[in-house]
PDB file of C-alpha atoms and ligand atoms in Angstrom:
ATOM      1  CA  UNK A   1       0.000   0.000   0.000  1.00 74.00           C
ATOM      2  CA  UNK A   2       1.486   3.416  -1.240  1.00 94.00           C
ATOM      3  CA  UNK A   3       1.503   6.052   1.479  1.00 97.00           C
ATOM      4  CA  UNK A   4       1.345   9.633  -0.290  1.00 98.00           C
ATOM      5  CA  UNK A   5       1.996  12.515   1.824  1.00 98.00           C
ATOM      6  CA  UNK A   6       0.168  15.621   0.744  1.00 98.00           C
ATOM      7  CA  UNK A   7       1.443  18.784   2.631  1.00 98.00           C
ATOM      8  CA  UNK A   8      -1.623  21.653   2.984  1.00 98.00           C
ATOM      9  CA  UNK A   9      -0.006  24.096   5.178  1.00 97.00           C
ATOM     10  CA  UNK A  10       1.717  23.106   8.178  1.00 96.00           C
ATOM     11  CA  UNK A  11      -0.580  19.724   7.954  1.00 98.00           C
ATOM     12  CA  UNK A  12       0.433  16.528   6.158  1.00 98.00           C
ATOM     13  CA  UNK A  13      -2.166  14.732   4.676  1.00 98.00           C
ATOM     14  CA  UNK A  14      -2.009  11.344   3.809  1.00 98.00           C
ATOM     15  CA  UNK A  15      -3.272   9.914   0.589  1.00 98.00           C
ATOM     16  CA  UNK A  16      -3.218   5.669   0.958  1.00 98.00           C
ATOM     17  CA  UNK A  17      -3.503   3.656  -1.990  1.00 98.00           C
ATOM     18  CA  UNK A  18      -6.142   0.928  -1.526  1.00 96.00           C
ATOM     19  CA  UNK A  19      -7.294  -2.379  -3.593  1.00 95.00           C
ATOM     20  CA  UNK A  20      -9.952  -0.475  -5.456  1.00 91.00           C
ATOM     21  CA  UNK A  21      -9.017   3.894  -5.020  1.00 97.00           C
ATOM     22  CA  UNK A  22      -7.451   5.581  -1.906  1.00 98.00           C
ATOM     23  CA  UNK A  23      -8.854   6.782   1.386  1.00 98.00           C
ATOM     24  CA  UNK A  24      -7.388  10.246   2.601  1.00 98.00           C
ATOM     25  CA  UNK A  25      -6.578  11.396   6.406  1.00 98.00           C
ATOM     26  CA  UNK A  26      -7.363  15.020   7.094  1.00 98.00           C
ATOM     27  CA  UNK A  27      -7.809  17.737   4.845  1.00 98.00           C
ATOM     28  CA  UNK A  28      -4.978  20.497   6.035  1.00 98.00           C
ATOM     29  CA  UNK A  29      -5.574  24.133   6.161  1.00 98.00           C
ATOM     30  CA  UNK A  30      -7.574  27.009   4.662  1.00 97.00           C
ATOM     31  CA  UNK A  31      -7.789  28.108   1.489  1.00 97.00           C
ATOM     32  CA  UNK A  32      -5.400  24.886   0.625  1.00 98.00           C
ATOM     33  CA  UNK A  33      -7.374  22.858  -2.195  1.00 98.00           C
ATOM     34  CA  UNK A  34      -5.648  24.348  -4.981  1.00 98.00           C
ATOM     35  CA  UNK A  35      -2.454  22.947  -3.699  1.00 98.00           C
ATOM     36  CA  UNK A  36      -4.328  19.885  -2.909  1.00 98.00           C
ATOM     37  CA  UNK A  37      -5.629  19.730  -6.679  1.00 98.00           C
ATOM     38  CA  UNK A  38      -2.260  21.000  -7.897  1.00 98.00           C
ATOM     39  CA  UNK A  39      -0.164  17.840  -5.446  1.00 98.00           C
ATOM     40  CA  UNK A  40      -2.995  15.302  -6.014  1.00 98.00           C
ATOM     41  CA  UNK A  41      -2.137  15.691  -9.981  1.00 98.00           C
ATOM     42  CA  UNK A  42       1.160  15.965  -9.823  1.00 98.00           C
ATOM     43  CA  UNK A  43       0.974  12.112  -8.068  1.00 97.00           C
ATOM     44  CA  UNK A  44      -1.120  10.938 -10.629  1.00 97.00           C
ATOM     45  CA  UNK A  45      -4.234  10.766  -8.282  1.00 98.00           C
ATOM     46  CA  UNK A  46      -7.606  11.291  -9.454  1.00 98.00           C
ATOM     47  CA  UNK A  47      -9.361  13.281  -6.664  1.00 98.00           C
ATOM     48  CA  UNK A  48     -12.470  11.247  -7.811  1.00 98.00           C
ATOM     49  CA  UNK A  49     -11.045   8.056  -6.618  1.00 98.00           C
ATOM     50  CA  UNK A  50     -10.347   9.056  -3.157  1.00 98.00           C
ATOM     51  CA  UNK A  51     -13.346   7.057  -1.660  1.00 98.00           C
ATOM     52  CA  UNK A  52     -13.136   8.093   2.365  1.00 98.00           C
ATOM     53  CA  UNK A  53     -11.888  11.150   3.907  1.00 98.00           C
ATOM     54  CA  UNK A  54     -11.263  10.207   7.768  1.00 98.00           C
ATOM     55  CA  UNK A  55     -10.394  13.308  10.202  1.00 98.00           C
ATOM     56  CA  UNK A  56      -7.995  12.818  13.102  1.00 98.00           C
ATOM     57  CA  UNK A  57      -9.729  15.761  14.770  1.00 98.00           C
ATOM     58  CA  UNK A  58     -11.655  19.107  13.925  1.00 98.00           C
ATOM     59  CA  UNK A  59      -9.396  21.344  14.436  1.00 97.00           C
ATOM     60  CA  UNK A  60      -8.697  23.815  11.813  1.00 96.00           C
ATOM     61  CA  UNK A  61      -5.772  22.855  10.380  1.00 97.00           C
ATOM     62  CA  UNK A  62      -6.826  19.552  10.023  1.00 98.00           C
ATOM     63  CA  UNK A  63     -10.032  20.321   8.434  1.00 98.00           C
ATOM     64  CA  UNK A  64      -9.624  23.904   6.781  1.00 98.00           C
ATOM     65  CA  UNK A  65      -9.918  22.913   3.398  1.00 98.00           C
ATOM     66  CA  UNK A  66     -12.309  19.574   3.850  1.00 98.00           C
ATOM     67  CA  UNK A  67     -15.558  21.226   2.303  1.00 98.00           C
ATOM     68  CA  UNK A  68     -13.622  21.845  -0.932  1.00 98.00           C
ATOM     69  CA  UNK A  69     -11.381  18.689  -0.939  1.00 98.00           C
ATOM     70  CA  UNK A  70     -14.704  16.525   0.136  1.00 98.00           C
ATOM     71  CA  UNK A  71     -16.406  18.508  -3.468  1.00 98.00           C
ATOM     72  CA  UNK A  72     -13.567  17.445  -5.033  1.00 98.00           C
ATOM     73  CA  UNK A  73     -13.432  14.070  -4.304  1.00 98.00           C
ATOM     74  CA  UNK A  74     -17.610  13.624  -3.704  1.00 98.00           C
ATOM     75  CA  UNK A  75     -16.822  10.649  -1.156  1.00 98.00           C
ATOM     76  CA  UNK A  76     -18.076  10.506   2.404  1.00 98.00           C
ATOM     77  CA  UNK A  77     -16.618  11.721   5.812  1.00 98.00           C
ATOM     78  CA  UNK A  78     -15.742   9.642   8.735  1.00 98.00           C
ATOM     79  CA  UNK A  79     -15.227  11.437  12.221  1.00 98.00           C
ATOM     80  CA  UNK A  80     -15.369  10.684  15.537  1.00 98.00           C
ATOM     81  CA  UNK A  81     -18.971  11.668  16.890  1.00 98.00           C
ATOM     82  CA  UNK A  82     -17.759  14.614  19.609  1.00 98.00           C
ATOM     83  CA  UNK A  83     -15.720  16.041  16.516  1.00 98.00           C
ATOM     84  CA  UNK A  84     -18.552  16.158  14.119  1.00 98.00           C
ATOM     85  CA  UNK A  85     -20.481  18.263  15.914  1.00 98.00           C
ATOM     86  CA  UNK A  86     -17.738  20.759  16.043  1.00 98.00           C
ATOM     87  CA  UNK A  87     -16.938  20.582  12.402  1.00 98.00           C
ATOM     88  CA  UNK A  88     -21.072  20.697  11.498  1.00 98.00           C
ATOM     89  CA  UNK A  89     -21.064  23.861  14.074  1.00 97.00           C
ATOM     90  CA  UNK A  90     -17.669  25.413  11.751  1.00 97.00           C
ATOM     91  CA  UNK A  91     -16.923  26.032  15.170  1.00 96.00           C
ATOM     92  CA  UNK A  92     -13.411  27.123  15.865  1.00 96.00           C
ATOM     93  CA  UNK A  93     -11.495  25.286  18.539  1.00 96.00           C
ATOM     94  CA  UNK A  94      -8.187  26.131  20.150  1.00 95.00           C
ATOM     95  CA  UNK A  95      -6.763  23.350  22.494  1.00 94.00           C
ATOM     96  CA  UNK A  96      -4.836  24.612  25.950  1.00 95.00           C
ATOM     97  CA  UNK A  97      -1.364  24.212  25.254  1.00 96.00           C
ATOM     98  CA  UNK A  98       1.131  21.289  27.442  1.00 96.00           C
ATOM     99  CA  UNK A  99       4.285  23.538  27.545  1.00 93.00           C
ATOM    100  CA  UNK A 100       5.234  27.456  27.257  1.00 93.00           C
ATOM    101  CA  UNK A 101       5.456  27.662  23.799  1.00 90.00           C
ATOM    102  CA  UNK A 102       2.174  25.258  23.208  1.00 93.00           C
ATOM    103  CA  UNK A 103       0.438  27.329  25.672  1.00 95.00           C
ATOM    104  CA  UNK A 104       2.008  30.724  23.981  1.00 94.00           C
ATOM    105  CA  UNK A 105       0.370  29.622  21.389  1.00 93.00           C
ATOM    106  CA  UNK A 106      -2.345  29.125  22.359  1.00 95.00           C
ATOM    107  CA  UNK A 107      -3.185  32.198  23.794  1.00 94.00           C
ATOM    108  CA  UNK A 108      -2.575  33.944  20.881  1.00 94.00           C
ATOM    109  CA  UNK A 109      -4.879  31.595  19.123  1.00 93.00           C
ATOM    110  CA  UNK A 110      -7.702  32.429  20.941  1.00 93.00           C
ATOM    111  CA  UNK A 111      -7.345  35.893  19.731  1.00 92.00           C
ATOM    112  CA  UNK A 112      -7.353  35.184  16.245  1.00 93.00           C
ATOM    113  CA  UNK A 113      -9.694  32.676  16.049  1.00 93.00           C
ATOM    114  CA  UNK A 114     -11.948  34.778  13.177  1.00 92.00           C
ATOM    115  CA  UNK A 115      -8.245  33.636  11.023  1.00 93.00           C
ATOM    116  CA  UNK A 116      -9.246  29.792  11.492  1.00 94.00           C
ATOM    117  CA  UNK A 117     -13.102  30.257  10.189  1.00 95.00           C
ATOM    118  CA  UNK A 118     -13.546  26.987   7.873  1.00 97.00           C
ATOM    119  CA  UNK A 119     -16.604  26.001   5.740  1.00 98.00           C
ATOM    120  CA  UNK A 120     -18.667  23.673   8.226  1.00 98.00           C
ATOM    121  CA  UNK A 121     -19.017  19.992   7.199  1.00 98.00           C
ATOM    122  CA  UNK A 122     -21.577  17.429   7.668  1.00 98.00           C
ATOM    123  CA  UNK A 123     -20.141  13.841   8.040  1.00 98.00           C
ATOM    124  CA  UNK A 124     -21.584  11.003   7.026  1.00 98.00           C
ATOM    125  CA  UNK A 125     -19.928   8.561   8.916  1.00 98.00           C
ATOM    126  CA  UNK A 126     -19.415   8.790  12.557  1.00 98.00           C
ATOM    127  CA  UNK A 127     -16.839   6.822  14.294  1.00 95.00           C
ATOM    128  CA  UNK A 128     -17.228   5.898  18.325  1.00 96.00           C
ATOM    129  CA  UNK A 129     -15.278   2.365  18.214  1.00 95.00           C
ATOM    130  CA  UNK A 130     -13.031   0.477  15.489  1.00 97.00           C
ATOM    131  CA  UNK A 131     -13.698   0.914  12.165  1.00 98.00           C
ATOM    132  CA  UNK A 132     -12.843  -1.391   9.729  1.00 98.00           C
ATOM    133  CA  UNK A 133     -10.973  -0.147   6.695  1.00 98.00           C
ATOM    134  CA  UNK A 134     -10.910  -3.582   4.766  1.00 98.00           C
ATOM    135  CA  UNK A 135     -14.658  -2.544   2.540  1.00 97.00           C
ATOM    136  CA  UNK A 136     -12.443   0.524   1.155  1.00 97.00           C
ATOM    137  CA  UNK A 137      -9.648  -1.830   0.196  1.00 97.00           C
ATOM    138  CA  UNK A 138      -6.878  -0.906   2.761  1.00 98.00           C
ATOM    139  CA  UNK A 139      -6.186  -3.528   5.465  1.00 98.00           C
ATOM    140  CA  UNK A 140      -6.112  -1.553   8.289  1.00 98.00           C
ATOM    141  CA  UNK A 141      -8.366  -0.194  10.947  1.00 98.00           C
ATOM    142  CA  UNK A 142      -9.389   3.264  12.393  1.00 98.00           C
ATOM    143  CA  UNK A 143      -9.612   3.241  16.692  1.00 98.00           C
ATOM    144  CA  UNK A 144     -10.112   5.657  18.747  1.00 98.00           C
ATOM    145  CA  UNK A 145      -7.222   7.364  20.077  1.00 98.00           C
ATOM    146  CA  UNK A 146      -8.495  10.643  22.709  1.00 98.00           C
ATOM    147  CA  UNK A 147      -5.758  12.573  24.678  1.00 98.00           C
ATOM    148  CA  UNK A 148      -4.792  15.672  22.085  1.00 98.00           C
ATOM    149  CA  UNK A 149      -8.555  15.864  21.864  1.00 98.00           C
ATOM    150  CA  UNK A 150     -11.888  14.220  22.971  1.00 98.00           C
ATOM    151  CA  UNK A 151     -12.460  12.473  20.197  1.00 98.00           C
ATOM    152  CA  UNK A 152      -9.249  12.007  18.527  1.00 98.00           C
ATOM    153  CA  UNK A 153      -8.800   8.990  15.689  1.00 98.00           C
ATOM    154  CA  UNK A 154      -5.935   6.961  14.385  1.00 98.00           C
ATOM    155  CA  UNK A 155      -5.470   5.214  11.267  1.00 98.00           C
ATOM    156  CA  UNK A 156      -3.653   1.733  12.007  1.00 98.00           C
ATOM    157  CA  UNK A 157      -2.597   0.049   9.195  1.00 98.00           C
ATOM    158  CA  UNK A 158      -1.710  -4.138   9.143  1.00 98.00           C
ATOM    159  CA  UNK A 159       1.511  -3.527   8.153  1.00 97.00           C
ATOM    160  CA  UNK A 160       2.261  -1.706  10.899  1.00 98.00           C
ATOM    161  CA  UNK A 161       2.255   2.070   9.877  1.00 98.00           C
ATOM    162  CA  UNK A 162      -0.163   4.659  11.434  1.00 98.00           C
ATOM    163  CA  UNK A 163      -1.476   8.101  10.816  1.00 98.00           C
ATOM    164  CA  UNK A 164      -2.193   9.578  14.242  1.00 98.00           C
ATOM    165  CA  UNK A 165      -3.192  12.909  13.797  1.00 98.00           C
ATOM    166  CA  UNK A 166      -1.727  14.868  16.761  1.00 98.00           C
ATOM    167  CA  UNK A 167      -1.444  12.522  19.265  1.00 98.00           C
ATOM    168  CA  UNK A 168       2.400  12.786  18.332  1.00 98.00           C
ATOM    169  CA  UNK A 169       3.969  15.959  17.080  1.00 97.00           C
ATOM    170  CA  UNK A 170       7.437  16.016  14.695  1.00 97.00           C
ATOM    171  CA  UNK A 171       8.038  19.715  14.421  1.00 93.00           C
ATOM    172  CA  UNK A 172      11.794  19.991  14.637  1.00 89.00           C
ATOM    173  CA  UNK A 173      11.740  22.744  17.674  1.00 89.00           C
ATOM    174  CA  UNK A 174      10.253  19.862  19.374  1.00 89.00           C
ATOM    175  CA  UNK A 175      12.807  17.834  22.166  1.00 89.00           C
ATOM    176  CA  UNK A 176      10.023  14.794  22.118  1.00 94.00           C
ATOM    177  CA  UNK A 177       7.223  14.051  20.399  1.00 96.00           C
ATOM    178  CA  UNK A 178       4.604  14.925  23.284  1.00 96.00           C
ATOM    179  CA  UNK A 179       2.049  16.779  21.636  1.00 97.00           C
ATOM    180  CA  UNK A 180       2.515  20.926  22.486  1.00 95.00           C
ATOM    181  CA  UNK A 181      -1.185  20.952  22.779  1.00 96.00           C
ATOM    182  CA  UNK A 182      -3.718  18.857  24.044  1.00 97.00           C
ATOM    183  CA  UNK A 183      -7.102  18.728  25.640  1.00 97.00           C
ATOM    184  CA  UNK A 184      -6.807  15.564  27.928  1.00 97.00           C
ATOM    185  CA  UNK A 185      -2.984  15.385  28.203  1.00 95.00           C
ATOM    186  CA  UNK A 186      -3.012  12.359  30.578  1.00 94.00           C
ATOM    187  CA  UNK A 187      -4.826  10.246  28.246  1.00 97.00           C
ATOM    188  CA  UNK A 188      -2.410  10.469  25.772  1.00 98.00           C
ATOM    189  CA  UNK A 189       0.260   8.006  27.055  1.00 97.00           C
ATOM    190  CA  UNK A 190      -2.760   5.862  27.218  1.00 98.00           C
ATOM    191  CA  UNK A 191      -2.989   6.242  23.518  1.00 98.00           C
ATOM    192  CA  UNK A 192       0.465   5.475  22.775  1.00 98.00           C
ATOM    193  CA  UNK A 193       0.096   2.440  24.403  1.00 98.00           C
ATOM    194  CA  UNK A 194      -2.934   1.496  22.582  1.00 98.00           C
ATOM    195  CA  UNK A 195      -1.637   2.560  18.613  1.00 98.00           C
ATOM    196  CA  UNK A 196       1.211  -0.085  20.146  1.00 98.00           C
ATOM    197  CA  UNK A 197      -0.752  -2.540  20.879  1.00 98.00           C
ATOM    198  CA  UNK A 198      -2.581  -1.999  17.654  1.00 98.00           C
ATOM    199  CA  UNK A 199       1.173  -3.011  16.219  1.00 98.00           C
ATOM    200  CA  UNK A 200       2.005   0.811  15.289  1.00 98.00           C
ATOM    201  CA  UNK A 201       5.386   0.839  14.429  1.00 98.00           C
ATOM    202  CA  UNK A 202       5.926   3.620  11.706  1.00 98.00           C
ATOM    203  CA  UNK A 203       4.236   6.541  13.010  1.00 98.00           C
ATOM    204  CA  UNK A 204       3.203   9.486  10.380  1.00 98.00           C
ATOM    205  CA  UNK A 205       2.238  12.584  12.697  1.00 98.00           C
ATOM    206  CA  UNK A 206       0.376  15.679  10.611  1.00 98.00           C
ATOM    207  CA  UNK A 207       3.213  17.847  12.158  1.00 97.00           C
ATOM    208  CA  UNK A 208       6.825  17.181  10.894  1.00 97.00           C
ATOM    209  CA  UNK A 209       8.064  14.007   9.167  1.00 97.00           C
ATOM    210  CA  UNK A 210       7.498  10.070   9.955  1.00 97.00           C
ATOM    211  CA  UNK A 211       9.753   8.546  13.058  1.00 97.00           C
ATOM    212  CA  UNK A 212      10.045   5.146  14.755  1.00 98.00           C
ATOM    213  CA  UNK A 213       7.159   3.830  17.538  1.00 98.00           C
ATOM    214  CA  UNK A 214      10.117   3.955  19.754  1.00 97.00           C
ATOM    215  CA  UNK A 215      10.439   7.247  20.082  1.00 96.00           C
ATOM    216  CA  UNK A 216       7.062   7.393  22.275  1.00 97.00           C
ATOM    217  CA  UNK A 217       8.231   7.303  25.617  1.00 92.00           C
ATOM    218  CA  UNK A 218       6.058   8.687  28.412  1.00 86.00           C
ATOM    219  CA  UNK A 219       8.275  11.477  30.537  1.00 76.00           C
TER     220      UNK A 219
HETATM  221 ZN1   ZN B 301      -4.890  19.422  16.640  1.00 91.53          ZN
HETATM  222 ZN1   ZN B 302      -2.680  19.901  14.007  1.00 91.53          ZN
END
């Protein structure tokens, strides 16, 4: 199964080749579909066989440029239920931050939330449990993974790569991969143990590049 990383911002998406098409995860910033359209081409990807678009999380720079992408593509949405009310709402969430510069951050955020507005998105699919990727021709499963947010979702794939939204950050100011912002931060060593236990051993954050299961150690 071919990974393809589509960058939208300061958000990789990930594009995975299944039996029959390719299921996305996330849909990166604002105003970022022409660079979708513009990446997705350049790969040789038809935007009309992407047949799932699964969100890690609604927060806006994972879903900025979903309404546009999902046109694009005309293929459902799966989401965890807590996050699709947020992301039917367009409502504009900034998480408390789990160090100074995460919380830094933060603050300013909250100021410039009218920045973040994104389209608001119904989903069709809502995701409380597992979800079995196997109908949409990738062997792999979504589970829930909560900790950065409520209602946080991984992708784990058989072969033992997994897209985990932010439940692991990679930018490279970062001195581990804790994530600098986070809703629930003490469930999210719980998470890392489940996406290991799930037999995660590639992990492919949205922030910064792909690093070894290993390297999620609780501090
Ligand atoms: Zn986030
Ligand atoms: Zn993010």
């Amino acid at each position: 199964m071919d990974i393809n990383i589509v960058t939208l911002g300061i958000t990789n998406t990930y594009i995975i080749k299944g039996k029959n098409g390719y299921i996305m995860v996330d849909a990166g910033e604002l105003r970022k579909e022409k660079s979708f359209l513009r990446q997705v081409k350049n790969l040789g990807i038809d935007p009309k066989k992407i047949n799932l678009i699964i969100i890690t999380h609604a927060h806006f720079d994972h879903i900025g440029s979903l309404a546009d992408i999902k046109n694009m593509c005309g293929c459902p949405v799966l989401i965890h239920p807590y996050e699709a009310d947020i992301l039917a709402r367009g409502e504009v969430v900034i998480p408390p931050g789990t160090n100074t510069a995460g919380s830094v951050m933060s603050t300013m955020g909250k100021g410039l939330k009218f920045l973040f507005r994104f389209k608001p998105v119904t989903a069709e699919l809502r995701c409380e449990g597992e979800f079995d990727l196997r109908p949409y021709g990738v062997n792999g499963r979504v589970i829930p993974t909560p900790g950065h947010t409520k209602g946080s979702l991984s992708v784990v794939l058989d072969d033992g790569r997994a897209m985990v939204g932010d439940l692991a950050m990679n930018f490279a100011f970062q001195k581990t991969n804790y994530p600098i912002f986070a809703e629930m931060p003490e469930e999210v060593y719980k998470s890392w143990d489940k996406i290991k236990k799930a037999g995660a051993e590639t992990i492919y954050p949205a922030h910064g590049a792909c690093f070894p299961v290993s390297n999620l150690i609780e501090k």
